[in-house]
XYZ file of C-alpha atoms in Angstrom:
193
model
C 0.000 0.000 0.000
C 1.337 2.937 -1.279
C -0.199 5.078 1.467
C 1.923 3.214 4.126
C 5.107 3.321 2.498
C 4.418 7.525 2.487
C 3.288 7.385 5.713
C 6.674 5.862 7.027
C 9.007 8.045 4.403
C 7.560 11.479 5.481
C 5.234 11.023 8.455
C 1.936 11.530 6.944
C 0.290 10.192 3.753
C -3.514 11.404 1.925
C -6.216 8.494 1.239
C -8.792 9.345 -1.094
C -12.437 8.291 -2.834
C -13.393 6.627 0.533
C -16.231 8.689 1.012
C -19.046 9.783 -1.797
C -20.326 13.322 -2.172
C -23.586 12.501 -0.649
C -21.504 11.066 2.789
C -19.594 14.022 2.736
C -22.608 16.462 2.833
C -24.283 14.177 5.728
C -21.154 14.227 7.705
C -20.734 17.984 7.129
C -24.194 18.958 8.505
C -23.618 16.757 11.374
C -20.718 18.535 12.616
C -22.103 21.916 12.045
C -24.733 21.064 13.956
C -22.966 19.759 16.736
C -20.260 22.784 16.901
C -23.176 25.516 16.811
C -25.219 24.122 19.473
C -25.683 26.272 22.695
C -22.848 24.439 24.955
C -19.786 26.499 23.544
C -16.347 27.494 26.290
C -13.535 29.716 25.544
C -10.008 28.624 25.744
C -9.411 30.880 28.562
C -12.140 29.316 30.536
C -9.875 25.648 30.280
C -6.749 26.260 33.486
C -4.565 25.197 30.526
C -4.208 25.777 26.789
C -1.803 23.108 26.820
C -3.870 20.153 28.702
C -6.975 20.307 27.339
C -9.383 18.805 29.791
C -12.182 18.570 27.260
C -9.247 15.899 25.787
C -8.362 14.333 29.237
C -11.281 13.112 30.276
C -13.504 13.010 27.126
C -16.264 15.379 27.246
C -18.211 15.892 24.661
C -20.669 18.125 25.950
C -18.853 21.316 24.696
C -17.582 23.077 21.946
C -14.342 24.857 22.538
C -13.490 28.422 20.524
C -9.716 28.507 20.643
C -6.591 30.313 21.188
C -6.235 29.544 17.477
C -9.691 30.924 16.486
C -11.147 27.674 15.820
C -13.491 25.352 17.392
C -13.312 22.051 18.662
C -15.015 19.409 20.196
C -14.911 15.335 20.824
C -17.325 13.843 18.897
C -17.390 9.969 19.406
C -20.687 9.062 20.802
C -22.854 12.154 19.583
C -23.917 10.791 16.268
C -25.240 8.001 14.585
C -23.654 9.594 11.196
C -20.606 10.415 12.758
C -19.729 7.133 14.213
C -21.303 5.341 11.609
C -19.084 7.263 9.072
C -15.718 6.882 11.237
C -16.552 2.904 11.042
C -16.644 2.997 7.599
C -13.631 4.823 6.894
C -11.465 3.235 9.306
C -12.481 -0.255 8.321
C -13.110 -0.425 4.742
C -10.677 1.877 3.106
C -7.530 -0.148 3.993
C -6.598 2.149 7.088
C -6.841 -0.844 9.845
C -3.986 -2.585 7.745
C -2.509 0.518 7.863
C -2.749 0.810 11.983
C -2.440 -3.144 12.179
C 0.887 -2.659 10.798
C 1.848 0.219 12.581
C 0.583 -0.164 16.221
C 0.942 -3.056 18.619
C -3.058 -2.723 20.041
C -4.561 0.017 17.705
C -6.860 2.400 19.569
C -8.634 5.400 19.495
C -7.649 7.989 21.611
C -9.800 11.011 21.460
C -11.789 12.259 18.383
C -12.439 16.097 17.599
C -14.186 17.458 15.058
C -12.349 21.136 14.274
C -13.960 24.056 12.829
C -10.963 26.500 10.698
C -12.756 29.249 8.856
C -11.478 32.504 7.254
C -10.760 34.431 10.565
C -8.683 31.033 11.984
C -4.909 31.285 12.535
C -2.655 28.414 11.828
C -1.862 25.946 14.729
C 2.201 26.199 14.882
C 4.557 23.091 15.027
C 3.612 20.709 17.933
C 3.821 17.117 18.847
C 0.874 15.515 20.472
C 1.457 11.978 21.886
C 4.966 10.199 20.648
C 3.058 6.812 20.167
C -0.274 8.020 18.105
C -1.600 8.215 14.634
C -3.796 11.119 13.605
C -6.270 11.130 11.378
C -8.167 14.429 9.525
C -11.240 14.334 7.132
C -11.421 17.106 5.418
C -15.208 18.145 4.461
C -14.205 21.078 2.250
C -11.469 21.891 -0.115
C -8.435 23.005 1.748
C -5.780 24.813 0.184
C -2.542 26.293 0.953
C -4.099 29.664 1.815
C -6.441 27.539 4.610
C -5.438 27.569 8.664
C -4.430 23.404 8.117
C -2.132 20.786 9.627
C 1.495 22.142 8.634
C 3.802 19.111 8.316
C 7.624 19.222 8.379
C 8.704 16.513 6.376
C 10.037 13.440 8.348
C 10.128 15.121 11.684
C 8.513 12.057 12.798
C 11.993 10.400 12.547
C 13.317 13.197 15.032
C 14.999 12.230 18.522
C 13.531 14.401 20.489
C 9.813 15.981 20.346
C 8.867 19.828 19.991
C 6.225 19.193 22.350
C 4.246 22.499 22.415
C 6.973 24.600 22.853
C 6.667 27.000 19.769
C 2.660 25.830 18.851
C 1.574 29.704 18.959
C 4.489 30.533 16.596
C 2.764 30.978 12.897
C 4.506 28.258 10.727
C 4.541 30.360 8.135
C 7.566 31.935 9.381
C 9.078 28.085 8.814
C 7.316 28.101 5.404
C 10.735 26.918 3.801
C 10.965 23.498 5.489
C 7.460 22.680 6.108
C 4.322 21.124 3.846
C 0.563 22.199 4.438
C -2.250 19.131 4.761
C -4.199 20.092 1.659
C -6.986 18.090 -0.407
C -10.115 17.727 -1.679
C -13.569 17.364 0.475
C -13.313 13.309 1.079
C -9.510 13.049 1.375
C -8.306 11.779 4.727
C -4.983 12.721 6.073
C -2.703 9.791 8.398
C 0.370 11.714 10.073
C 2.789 10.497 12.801
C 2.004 12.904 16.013
C-alpha cells in the first residue's frame, strides 16, 4: 500500500475516494450542527491551553473556541452519522492494515471534530502523543491559503519531540521546510504525532 510506504518516508500520507459526495454532505451537517449548538467554552475558561481537559477526560458536551480561532469538540458518541461514518472509513478503506501494521493494540484515543474558517490562525509546530496516529477528514477543499495541519517533512523520525513549545508561533515563518495538509472534500490525512 502505497499510502503506508508515504506514511513511514515522510510522516503523513492522503487516502482518497473513501467517502461519496452525498456522505460528505451528511457528515458535514452533522458537525455543524454539533459545533453551533448552545454548549460552547472559551479557551481561557480551560486552566490550561496546553492540557486540554475537554481531551483528558472526554467530554463531549462542549464546543471549545480557541486560542487559534477555531473550534473544537470530541465527537465519538454524539452521532449516529458520525460514528457510523468513522466505522466505515477506518475499516473499509484499507486504514486498519494501515494501523495493524503500525501499532501493537490500535486504539482510538480522542476524536475532535475542528472548525478553521477565514478568521482562523494556523496551529504552529507541535507534537501531540509520541506513540499516536492522527487522522483528519477534510469536508471542504483546503488549500494552501487555509489555517491546516502544517507538516515538516520526516520530523517524525526526530529524537527528540517539539512538544508544544513553539505551537503559537505561525509556521509560516518556517514556510521553507514545512508542507501544508491540503486536499479535496473526502480526502483523509494519516500523520505520525
Amino acid at each position: 500500500m502505497k499510502e503506508y510506504n508515504k506514511l513511514l518516508e515522510q510522516g503523513f500520507a492522503q487516502v482518497s475516494n473513501i467517502l461519496n459526495d452525498d456522505e460528505i454532505n451528511q457528515l458535514r451537517e452533522e458537525c455543524f450542527k454539533i459545533l453551533n449548538d448552545q454548549n460552547r467554552i472559551s479557551y481561557k475558561d480551560i486552566k490550561s491551553n496546553f492540557k486540554n481537559n475537554l481531551i483528558e477526560h472526554y467530554d463531549n458536551t462542549k464546543t471549545e473556541d480557541t486560542f487559534f480561532k477555531t473550534r473544537i469538540r470530541p465527537c465519538v458518541g454524539l452521532s449516529k452519522v458520525i460514528d457510523q461514518t468513522l466505522e466505515k472509513i477506518i475499516f473499509e478503506s484499507g486504514i486498519s492494515e494501515i494501523l495493524e501494521k503500525l501499532l501493537i493494540e490500535p486504539k482510538l484515543s480522542h476524536c475532535m471534530i475542528r472548525l478553521a474558517d477565514s478568521d482562523s490562525n494556523f496551529l504552529g509546530f507541535h507534537t501531540d502523543s509520541d506513540t499516536t496516529l492522527s487522522m483528519s477528514i477534510f469536508l471542504d477543499d483546503v488549500s494552501n491559503n487555509d489555517a491546516t495541519t502544517t507538516f515538516i517533512p520526516r520530523s517524525h523520525l526526530y529524537p527528540s519531540s517539539l512538544k508544544n513549545k513553539i505551537e503559537k508561533i505561525n509556521p509560516y515563518f518556517f514556510r521553507f521546510l514545512s508542507k501544508n495538509s491540503v486536499g479535496k472534500a473526502g480526502d483523509i490525512n494519516l500523520f505520525f504525532n
